PDB file of C-alpha atoms in Angstrom:
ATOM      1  CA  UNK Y  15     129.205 139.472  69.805  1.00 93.00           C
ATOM      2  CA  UNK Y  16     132.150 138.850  67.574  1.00 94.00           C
ATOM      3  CA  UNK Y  17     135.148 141.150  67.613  1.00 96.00           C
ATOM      4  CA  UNK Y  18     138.257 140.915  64.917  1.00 96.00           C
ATOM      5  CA  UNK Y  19     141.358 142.226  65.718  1.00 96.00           C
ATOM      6  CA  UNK Y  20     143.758 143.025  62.660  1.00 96.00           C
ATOM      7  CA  UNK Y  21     147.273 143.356  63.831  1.00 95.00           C
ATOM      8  CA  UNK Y  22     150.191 145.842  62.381  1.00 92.00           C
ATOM      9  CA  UNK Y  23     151.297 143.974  59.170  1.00 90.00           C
ATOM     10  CA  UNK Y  24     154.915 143.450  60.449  1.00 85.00           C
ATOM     11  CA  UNK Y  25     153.524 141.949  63.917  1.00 88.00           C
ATOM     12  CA  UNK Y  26     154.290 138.408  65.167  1.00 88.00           C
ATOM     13  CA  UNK Y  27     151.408 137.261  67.128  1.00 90.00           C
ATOM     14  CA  UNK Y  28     151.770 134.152  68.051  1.00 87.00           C
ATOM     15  CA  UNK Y  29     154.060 132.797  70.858  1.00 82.00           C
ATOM     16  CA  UNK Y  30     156.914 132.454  70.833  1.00 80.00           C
ATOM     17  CA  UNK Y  31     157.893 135.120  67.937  1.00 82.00           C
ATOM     18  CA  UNK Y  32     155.616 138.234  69.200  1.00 86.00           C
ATOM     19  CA  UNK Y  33     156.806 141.656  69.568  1.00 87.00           C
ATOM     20  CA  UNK Y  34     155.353 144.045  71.551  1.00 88.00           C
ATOM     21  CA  UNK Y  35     151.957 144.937  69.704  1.00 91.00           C
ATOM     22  CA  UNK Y  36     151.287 141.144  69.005  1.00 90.00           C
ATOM     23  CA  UNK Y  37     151.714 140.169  72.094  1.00 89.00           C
ATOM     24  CA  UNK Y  38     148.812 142.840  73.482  1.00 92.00           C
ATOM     25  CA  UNK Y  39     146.735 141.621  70.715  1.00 93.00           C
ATOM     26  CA  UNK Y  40     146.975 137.818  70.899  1.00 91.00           C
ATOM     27  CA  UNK Y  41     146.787 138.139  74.839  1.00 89.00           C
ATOM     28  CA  UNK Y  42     143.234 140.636  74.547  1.00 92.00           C
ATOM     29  CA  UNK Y  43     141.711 138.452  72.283  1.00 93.00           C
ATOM     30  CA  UNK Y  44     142.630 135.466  74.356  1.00 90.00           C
ATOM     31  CA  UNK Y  45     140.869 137.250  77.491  1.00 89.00           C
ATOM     32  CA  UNK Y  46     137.865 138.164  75.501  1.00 91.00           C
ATOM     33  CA  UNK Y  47     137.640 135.072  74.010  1.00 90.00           C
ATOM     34  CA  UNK Y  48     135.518 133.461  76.675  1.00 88.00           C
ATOM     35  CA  UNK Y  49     133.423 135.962  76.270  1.00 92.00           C
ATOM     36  CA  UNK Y  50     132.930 136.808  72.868  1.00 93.00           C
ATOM     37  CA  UNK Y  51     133.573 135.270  69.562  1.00 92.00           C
ATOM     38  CA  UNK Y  52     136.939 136.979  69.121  1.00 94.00           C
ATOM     39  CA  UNK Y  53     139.691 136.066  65.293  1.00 95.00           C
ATOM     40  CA  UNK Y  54     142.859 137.714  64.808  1.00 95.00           C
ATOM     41  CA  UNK Y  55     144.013 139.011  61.222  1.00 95.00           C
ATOM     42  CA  UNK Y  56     148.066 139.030  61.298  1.00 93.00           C
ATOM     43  CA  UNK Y  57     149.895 139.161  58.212  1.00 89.00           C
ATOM     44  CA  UNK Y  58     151.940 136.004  56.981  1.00 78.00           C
ATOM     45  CA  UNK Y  59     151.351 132.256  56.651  1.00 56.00           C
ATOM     46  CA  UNK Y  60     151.819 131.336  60.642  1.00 52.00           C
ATOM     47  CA  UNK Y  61     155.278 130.280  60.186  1.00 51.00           C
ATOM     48  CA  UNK Y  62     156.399 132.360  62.880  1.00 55.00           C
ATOM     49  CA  UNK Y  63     155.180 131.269  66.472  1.00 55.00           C
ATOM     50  CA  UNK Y  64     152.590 128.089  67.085  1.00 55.00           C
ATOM     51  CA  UNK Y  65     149.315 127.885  65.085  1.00 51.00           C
ATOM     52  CA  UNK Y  66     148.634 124.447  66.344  1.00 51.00           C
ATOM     53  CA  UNK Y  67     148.766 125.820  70.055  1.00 51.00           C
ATOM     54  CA  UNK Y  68     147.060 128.914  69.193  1.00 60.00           C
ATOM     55  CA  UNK Y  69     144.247 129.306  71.746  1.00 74.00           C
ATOM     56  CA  UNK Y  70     143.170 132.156  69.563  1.00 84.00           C
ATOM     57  CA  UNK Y  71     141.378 132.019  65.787  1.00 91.00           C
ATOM     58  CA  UNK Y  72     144.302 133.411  64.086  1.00 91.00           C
ATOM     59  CA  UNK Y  73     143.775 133.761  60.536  1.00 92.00           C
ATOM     60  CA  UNK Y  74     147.094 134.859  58.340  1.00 92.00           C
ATOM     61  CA  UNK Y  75     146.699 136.765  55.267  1.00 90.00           C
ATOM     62  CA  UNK Y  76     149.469 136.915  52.909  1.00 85.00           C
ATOM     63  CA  UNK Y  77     149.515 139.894  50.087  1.00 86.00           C
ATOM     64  CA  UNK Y  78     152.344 139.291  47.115  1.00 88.00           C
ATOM     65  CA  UNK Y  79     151.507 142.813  46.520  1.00 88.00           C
ATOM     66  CA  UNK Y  80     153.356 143.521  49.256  1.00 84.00           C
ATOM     67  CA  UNK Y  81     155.921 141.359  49.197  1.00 85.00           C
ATOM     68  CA  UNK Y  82     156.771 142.675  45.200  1.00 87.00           C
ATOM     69  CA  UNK Y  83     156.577 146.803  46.468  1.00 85.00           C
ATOM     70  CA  UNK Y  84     159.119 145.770  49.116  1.00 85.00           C
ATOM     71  CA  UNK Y  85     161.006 144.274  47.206  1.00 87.00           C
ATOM     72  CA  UNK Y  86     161.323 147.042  45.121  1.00 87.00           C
ATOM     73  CA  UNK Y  87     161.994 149.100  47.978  1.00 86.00           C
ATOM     74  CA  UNK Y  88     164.636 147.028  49.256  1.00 89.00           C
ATOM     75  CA  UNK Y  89     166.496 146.388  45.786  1.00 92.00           C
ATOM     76  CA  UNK Y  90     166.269 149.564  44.215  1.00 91.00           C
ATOM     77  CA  UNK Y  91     166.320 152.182  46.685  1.00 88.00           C
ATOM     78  CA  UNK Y  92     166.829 155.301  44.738  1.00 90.00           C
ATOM     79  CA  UNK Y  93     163.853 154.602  41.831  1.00 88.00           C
ATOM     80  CA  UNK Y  94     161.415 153.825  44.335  1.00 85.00           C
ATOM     81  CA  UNK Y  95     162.561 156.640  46.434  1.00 87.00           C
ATOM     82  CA  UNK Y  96     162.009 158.786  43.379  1.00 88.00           C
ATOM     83  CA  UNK Y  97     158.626 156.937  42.416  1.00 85.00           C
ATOM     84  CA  UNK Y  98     157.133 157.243  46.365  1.00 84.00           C
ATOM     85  CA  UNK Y  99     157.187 153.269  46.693  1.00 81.00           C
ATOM     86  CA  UNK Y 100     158.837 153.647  50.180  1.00 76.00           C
ATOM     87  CA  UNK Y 101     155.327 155.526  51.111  1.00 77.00           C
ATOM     88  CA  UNK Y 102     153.210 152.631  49.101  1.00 76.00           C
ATOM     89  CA  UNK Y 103     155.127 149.674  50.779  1.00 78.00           C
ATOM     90  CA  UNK Y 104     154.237 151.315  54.705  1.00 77.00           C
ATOM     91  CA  UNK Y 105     150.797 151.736  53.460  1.00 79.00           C
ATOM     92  CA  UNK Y 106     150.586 147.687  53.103  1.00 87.00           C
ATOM     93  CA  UNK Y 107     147.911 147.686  51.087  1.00 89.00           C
ATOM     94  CA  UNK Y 108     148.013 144.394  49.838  1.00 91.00           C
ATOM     95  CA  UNK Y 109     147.660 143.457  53.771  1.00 93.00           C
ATOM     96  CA  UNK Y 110     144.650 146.226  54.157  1.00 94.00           C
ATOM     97  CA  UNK Y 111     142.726 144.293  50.911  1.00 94.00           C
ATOM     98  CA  UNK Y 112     143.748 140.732  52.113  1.00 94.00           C
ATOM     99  CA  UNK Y 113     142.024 141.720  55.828  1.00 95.00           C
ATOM    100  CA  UNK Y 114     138.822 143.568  54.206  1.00 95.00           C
ATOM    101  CA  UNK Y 115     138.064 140.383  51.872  1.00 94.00           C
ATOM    102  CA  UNK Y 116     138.643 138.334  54.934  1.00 94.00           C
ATOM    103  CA  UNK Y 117     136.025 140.543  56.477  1.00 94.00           C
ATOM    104  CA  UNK Y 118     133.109 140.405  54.316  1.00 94.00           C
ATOM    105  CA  UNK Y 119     133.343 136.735  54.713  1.00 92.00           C
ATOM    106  CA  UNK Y 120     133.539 136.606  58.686  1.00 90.00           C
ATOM    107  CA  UNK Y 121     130.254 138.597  60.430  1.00 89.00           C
ATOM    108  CA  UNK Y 122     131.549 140.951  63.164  1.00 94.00           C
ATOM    109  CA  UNK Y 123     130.410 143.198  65.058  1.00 96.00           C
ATOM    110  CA  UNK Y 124     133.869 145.323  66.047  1.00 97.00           C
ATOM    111  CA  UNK Y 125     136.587 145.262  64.342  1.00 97.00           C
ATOM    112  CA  UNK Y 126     139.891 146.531  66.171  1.00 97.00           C
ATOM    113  CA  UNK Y 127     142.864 147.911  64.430  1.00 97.00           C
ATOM    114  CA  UNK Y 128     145.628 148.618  66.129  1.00 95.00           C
ATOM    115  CA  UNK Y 129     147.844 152.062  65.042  1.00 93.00           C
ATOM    116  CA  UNK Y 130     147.179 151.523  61.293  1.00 92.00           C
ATOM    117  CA  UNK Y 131     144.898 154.793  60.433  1.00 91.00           C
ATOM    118  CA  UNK Y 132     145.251 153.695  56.880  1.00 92.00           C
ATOM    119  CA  UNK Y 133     143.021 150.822  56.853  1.00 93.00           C
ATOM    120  CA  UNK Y 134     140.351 152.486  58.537  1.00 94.00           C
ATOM    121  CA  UNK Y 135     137.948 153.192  55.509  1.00 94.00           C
ATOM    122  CA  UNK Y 136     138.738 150.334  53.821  1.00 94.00           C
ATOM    123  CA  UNK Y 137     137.897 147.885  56.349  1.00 95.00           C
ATOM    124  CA  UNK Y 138     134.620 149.632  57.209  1.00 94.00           C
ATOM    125  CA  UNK Y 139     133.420 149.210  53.564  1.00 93.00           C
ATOM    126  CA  UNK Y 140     134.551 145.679  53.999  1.00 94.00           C
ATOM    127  CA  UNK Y 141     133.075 144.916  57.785  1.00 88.00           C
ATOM    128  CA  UNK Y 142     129.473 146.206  56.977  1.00 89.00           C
ATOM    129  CA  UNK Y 143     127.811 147.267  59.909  1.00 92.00           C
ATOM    130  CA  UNK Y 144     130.509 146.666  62.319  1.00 95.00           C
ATOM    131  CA  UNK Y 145     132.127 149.650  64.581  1.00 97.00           C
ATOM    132  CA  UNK Y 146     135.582 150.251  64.076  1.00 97.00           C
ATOM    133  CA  UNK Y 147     138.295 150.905  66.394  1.00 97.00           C
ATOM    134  CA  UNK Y 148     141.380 152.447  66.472  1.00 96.00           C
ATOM    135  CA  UNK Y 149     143.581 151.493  69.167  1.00 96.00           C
ATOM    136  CA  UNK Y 150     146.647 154.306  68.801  1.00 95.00           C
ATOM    137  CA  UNK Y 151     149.969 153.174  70.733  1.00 93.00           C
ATOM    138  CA  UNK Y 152     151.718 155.863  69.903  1.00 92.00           C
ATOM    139  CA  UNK Y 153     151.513 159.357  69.000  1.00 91.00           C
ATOM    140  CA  UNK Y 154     151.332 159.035  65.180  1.00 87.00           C
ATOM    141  CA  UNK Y 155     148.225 160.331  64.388  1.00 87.00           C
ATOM    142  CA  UNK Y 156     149.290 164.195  66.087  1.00 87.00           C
ATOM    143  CA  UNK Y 157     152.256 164.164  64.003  1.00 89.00           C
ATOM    144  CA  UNK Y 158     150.712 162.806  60.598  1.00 88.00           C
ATOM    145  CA  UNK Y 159     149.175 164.781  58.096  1.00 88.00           C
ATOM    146  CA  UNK Y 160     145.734 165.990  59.355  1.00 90.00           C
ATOM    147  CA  UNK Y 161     143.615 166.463  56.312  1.00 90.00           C
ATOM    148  CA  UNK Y 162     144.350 162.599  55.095  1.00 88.00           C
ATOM    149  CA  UNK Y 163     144.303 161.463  59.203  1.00 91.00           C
ATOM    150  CA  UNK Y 164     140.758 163.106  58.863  1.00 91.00           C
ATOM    151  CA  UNK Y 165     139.369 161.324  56.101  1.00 90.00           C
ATOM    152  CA  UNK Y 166     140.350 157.924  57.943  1.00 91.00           C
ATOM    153  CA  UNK Y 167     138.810 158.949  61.001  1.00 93.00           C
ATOM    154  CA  UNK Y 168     135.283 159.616  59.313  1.00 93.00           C
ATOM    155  CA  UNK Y 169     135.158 155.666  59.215  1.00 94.00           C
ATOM    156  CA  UNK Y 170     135.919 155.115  62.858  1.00 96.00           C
ATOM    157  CA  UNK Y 171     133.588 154.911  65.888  1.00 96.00           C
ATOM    158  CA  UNK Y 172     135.963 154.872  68.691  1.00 96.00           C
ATOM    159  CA  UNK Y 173     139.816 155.872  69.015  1.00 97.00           C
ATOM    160  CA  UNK Y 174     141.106 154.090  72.169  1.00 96.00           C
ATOM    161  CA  UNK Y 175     144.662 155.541  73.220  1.00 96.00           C
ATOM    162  CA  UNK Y 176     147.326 153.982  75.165  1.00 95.00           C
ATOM    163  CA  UNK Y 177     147.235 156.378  77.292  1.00 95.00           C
ATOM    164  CA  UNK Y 178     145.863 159.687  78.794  1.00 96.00           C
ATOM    165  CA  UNK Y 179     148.879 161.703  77.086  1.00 95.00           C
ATOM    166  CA  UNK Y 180     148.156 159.933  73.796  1.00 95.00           C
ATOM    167  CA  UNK Y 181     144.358 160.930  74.440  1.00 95.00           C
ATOM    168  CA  UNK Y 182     144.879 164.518  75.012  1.00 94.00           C
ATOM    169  CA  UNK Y 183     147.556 164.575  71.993  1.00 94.00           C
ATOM    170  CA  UNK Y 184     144.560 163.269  69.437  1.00 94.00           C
ATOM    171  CA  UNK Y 185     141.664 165.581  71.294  1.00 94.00           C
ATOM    172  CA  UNK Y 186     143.757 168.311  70.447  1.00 94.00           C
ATOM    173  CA  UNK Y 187     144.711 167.591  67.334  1.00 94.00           C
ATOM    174  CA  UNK Y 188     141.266 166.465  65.955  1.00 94.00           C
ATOM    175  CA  UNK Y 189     138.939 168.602  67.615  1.00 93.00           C
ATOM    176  CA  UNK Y 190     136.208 167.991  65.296  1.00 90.00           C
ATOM    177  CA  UNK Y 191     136.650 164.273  65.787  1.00 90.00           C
ATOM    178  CA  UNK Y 192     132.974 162.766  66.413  1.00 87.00           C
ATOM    179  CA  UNK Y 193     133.519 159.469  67.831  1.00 89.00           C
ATOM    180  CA  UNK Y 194     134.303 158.533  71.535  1.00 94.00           C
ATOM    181  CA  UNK Y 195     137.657 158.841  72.600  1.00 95.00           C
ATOM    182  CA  UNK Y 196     138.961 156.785  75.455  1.00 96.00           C
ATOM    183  CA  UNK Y 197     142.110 155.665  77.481  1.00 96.00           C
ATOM    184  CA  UNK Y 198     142.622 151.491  77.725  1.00 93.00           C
ATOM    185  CA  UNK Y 199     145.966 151.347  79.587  1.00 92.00           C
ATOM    186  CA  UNK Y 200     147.674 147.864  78.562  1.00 88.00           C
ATOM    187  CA  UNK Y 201     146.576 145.271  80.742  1.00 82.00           C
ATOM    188  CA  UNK Y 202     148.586 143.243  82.845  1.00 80.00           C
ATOM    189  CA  UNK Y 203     148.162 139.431  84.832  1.00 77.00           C
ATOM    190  CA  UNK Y 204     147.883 140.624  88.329  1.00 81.00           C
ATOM    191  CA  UNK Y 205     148.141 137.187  89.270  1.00 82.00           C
ATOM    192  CA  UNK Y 206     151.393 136.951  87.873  1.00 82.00           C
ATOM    193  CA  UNK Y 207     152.705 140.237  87.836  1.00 82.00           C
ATOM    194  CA  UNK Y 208     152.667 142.144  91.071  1.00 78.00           C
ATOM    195  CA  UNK Y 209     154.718 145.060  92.870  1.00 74.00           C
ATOM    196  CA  UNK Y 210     157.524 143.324  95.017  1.00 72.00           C
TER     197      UNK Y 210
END
């Protein structure tokens, strides 16, 4: 079995630079990895962190897309208020293409997104026969809008949540939702971490 995780676009992965959603990613793939075949998409070149010492197949992706709508965001905040660009640039598309050509070149048999609903149907085209995942941190998808949330979620198999609140939040919210729906607390090295 081979399982790809894709990372938020904005997420270090790699130690020492990871924030909080890299850090569960790298760390889950690294515990599968014995197991199963296991890559990480992240976006960037691996500047940030330790490629070299990865223990992990991180693969970067890099979209000048991007890069140019933010850009434009960032130096011309009223037109591309105006124009919607602020919506375009935290679609990253240009990171959702980069990670669904990556795809159809690397056989999987899951791949794992974490909170980016977006990407959903794109990457399914892309992964073939592979089940997708949504891993939901938050509470996003109860407080986005439902009809376009819907769409997405026609292209995923399972929605793992964070938590049993963030669980019940989606079951009520999507109802219709066919797919299995599941709490995955955050894991945690017992042998390192335990109550005092």
């Amino acid at each position: 079995m081979n399982v790809a995780f894709v990372a938020q676009p904005l997420d270090g992965v790699l130690p020492p630079r990871q924030n909080s959603l890299g850090l569960i990613v790298y760390n889950t793939a690294l515990a599968m990895a014995d197991a199963v075949g296991t890559v990480v998409f992240a976006s960037g070149t691996g500047g940030d962190g330790q490629p070299g010492a990865a223990a992990v197949d991180v693969r970067f992706v890099r979209s000048r897309f991007d890069a140019v709508v933010e850009r434009l965001v960032r130096d011309h905040p009223r037109w591309a208020e105006r124009c919607r660009m602020d919506v375009l640039a935290d679609a990253s598309l240009g990171y959702t293409w980069a990670v669904a050509n990556q795809l159809r070149r690397t056989p999987c048999d899951v791949v794992h997104v974490m909170n980016y609903w977006t990407m959903c149907r794109t990457l399914r085209r892309a992964g073939g026969r592979a089940k997708i995942v949504l891993e939901m941190q938050s509470e996003w998808l109860s407080q986005m809008d439902r009809s376009k949330v819907s769409r997405q979620l026609a292209a995923v198999d399972c929605v793992l949540a964070v938590s049993d609140h963030v669980a019940s939040l989606f079951r009520a919210t999507f109802p219709g939702f066919e797919g299995l729906v599941a709490t995955a607390y955050n894991g945690v090295d017992v042998d390192a971490f335990r109550p005092g």
